[in-house]
Tab-separated table of C-alpha atoms in Angstrom:
chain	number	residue	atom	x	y	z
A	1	UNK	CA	-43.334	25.640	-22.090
A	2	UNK	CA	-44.114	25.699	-18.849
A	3	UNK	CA	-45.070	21.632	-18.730
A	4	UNK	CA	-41.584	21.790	-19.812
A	5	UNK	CA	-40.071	23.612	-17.128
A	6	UNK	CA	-42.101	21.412	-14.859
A	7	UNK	CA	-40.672	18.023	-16.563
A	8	UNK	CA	-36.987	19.365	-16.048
A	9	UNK	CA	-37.586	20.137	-12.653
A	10	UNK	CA	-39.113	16.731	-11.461
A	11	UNK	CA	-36.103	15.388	-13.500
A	12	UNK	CA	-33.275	17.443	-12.410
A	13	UNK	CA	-34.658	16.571	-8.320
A	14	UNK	CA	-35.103	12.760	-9.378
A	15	UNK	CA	-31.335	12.983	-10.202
A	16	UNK	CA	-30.437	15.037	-6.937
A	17	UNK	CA	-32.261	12.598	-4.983
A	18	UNK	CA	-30.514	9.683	-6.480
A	19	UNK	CA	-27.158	11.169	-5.636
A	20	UNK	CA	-27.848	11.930	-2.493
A	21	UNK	CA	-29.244	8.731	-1.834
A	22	UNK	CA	-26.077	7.266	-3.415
A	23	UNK	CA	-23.537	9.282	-1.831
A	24	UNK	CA	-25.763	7.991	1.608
A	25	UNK	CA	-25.607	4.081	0.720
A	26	UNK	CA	-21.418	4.920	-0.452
A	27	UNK	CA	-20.717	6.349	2.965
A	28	UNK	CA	-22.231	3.695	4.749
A	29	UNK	CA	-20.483	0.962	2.621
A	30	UNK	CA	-17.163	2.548	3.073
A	31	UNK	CA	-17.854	3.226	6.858
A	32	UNK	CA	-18.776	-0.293	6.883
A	33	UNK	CA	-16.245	-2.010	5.574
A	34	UNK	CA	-13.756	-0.131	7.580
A	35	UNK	CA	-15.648	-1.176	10.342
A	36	UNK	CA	-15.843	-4.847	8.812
A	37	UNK	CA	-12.037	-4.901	8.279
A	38	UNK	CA	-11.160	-4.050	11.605
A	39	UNK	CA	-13.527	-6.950	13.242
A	40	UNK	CA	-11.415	-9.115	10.347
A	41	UNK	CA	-7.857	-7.697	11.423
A	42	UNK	CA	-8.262	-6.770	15.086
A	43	UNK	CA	-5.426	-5.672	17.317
A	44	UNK	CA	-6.523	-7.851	20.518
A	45	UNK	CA	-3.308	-7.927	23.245
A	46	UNK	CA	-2.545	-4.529	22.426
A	47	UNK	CA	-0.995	-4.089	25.859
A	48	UNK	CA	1.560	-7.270	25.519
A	49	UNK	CA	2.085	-6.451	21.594
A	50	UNK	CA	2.962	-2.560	22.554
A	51	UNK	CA	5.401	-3.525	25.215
A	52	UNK	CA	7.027	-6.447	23.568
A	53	UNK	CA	7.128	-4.898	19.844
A	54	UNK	CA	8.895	-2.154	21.420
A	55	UNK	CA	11.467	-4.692	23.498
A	56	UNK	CA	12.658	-5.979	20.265
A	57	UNK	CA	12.299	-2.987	18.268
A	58	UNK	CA	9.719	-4.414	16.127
A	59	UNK	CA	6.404	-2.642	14.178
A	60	UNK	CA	3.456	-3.372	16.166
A	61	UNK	CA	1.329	-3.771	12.692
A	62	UNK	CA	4.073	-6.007	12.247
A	63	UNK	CA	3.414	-8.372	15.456
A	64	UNK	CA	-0.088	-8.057	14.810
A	65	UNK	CA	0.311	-9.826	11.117
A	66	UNK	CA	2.361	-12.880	12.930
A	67	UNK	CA	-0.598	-13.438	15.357
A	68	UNK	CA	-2.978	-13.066	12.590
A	69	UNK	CA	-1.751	-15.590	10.401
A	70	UNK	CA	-0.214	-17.897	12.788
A	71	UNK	CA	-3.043	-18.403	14.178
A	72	UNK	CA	-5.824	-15.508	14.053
A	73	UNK	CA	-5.951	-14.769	17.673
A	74	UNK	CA	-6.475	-18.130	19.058
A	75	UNK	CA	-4.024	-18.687	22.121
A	76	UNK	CA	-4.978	-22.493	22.275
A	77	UNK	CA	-3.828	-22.988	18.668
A	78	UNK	CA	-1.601	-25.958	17.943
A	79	UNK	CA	-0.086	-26.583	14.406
A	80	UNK	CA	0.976	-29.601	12.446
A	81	UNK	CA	4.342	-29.339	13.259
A	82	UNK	CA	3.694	-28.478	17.070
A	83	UNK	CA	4.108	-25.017	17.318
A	84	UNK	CA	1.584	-23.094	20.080
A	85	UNK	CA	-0.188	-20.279	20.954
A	86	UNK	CA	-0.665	-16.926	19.004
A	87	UNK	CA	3.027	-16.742	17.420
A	88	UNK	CA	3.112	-20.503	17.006
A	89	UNK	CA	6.409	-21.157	18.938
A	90	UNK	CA	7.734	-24.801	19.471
A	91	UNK	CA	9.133	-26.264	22.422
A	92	UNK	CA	12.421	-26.642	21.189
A	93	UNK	CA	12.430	-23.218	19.908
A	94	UNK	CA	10.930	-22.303	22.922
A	95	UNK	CA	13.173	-24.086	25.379
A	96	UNK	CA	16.539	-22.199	23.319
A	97	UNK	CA	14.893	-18.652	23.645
A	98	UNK	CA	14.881	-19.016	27.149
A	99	UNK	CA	17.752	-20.347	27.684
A	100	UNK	CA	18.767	-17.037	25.639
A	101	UNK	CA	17.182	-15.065	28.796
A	102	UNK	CA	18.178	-17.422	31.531
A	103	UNK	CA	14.123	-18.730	32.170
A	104	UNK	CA	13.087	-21.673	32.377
A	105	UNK	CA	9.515	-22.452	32.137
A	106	UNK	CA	7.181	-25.203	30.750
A	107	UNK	CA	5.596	-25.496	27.494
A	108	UNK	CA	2.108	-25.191	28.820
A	109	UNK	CA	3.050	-21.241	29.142
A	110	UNK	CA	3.003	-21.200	25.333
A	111	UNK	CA	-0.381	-21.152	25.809
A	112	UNK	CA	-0.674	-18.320	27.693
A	113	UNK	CA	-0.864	-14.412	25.665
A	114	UNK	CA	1.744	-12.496	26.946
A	115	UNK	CA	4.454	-15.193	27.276
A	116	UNK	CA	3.711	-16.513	23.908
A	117	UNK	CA	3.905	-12.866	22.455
A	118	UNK	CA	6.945	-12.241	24.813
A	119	UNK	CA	8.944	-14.973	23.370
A	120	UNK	CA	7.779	-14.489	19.470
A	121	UNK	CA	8.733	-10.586	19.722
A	122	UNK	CA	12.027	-11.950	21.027
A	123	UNK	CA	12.629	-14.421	18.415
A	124	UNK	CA	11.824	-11.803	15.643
A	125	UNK	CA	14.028	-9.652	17.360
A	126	UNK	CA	16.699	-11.898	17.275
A	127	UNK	CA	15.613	-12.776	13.980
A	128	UNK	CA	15.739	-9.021	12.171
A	129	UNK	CA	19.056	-8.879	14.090
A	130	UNK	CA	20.713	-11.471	12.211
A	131	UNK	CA	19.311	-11.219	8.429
A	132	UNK	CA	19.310	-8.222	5.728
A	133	UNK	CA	15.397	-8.171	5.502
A	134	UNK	CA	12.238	-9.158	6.536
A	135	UNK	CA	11.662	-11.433	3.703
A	136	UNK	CA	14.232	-13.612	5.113
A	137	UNK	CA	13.942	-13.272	8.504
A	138	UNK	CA	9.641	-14.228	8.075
A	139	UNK	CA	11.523	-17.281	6.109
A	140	UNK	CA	14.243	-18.075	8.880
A	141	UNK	CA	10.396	-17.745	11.754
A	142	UNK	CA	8.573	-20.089	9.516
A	143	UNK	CA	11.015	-22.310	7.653
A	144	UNK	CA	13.749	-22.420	10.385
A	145	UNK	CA	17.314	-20.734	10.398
A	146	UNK	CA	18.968	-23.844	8.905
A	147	UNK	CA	16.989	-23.601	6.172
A	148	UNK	CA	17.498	-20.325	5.163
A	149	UNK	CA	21.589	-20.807	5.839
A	150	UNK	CA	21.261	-22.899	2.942
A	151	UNK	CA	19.293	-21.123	1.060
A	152	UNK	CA	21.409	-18.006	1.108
A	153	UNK	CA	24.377	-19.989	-0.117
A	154	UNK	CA	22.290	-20.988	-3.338
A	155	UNK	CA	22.059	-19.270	-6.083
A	156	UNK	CA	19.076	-20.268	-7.291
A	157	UNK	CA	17.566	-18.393	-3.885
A	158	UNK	CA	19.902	-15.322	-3.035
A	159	UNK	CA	22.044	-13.309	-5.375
A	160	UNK	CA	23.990	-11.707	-2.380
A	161	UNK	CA	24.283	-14.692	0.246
A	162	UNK	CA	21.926	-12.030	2.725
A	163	UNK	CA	18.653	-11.808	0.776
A	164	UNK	CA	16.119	-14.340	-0.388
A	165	UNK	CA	14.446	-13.224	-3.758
A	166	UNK	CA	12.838	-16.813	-3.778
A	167	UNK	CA	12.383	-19.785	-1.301
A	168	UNK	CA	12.092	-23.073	-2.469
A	169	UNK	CA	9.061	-24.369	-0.089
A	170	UNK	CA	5.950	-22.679	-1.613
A	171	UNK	CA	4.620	-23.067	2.282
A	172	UNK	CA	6.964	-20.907	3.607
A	173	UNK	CA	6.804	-18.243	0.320
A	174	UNK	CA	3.175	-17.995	0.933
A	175	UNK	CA	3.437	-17.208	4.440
A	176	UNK	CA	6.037	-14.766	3.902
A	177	UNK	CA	4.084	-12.746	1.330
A	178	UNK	CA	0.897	-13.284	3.208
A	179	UNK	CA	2.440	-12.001	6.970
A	180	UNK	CA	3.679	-8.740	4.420
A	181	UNK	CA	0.413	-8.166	2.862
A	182	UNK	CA	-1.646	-8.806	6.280
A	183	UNK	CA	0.607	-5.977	8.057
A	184	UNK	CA	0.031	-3.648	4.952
A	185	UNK	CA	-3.318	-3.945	5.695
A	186	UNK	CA	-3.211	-2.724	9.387
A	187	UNK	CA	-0.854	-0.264	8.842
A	188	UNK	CA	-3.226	1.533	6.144
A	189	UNK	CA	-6.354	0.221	8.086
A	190	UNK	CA	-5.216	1.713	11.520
A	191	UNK	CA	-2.354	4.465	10.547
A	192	UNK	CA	-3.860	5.361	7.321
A	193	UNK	CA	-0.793	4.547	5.390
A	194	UNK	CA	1.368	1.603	3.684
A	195	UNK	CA	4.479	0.390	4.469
């Protein structure tokens, strides 16, 4: 009986030492990947994001998603189609927003943070000022507002003539859902919660 006893007992602290031991390698996973995610999805240029979110009355997590997909934190980035700098502005774009604010400076400065950050936070602004949602203004940013005029007049695209349900250019659907899922994830990775 007592061999018994004995068994159980080397058992029953085999089994306490394997949850432990679990629970250990767990935490440090989870504590990991937290810590994994955020190298992933920083928040570099907090200081331009915080004052120029807040300009245009815009979620930070929100600004942070644009310069994460556009073009994951590199100021020097230039795209296909021209666009610059973390929020991927083009000249022409560019050249009308600050004509908008009575500046007038050259395209190099897309290249530099703040004033590329500056002007995208004013664009969205101007953006979320003049559509129902953020569905369609991410469209109007990435697709262009002509674009999405049209689009709201079909109705293969918007049932209301304000909202885009679809988008015809799969480009411009998978940025939309991806800028939406990318600020989900630093609003629950850095607030905790979900939009």
């Amino acid at each position: 009986m007592a061999s018994k006893v004995i068994t159980l007992k080397k058992r029953l602290t085999k089994v306490i030492t394997a949850l432990a031991v679990s629970f250990l390698v767990m935490t440090v996973i989870f504590f990991g990947s937290v810590s994994i995610l955020k190298t992933l999805y920083p928040m570099k240029y907090g200081n331009f994001v915080e004052i120029y979110a807040a300009e245009n009355n815009l979620d930070e997590y929100f600004v942070y998603a644009v310069i994460e997909c556009e073009s994951g934190y590199d100021e020097k980035a230039v795209s296909y189609a021209d666009a610059r700098g973390l929020m991927q502005l083009t000249g022409e774009t560019f050249e009308w927003l600050q004509s908008k604010k009575g500046e007038d400076l050259g395209e190099e400065m897309l290249f530099d943070a703040e004033t590329n950050i500056k002007y995208g936070c004013f664009f969205y602004g101007i953006l979320f000022g003049k559509y129902a949602d953020e569905r369609t203004a991410l469209a109007a940013y990435h697709a262009g507002m002509g674009n999405v005029s049209k689009w709201l007049k079909d109705e293969r695209y918007s049932h209301d003539g304000k909202t885009l349900y679809d988008m015809p250019f799969k480009n411009t659907k998978n940025y939309v859902n991806k800028v939406i899922k990318t600020r989900n994830i630093y609003s629950k990775l850095y607030n905790g919660k979900e939009d």
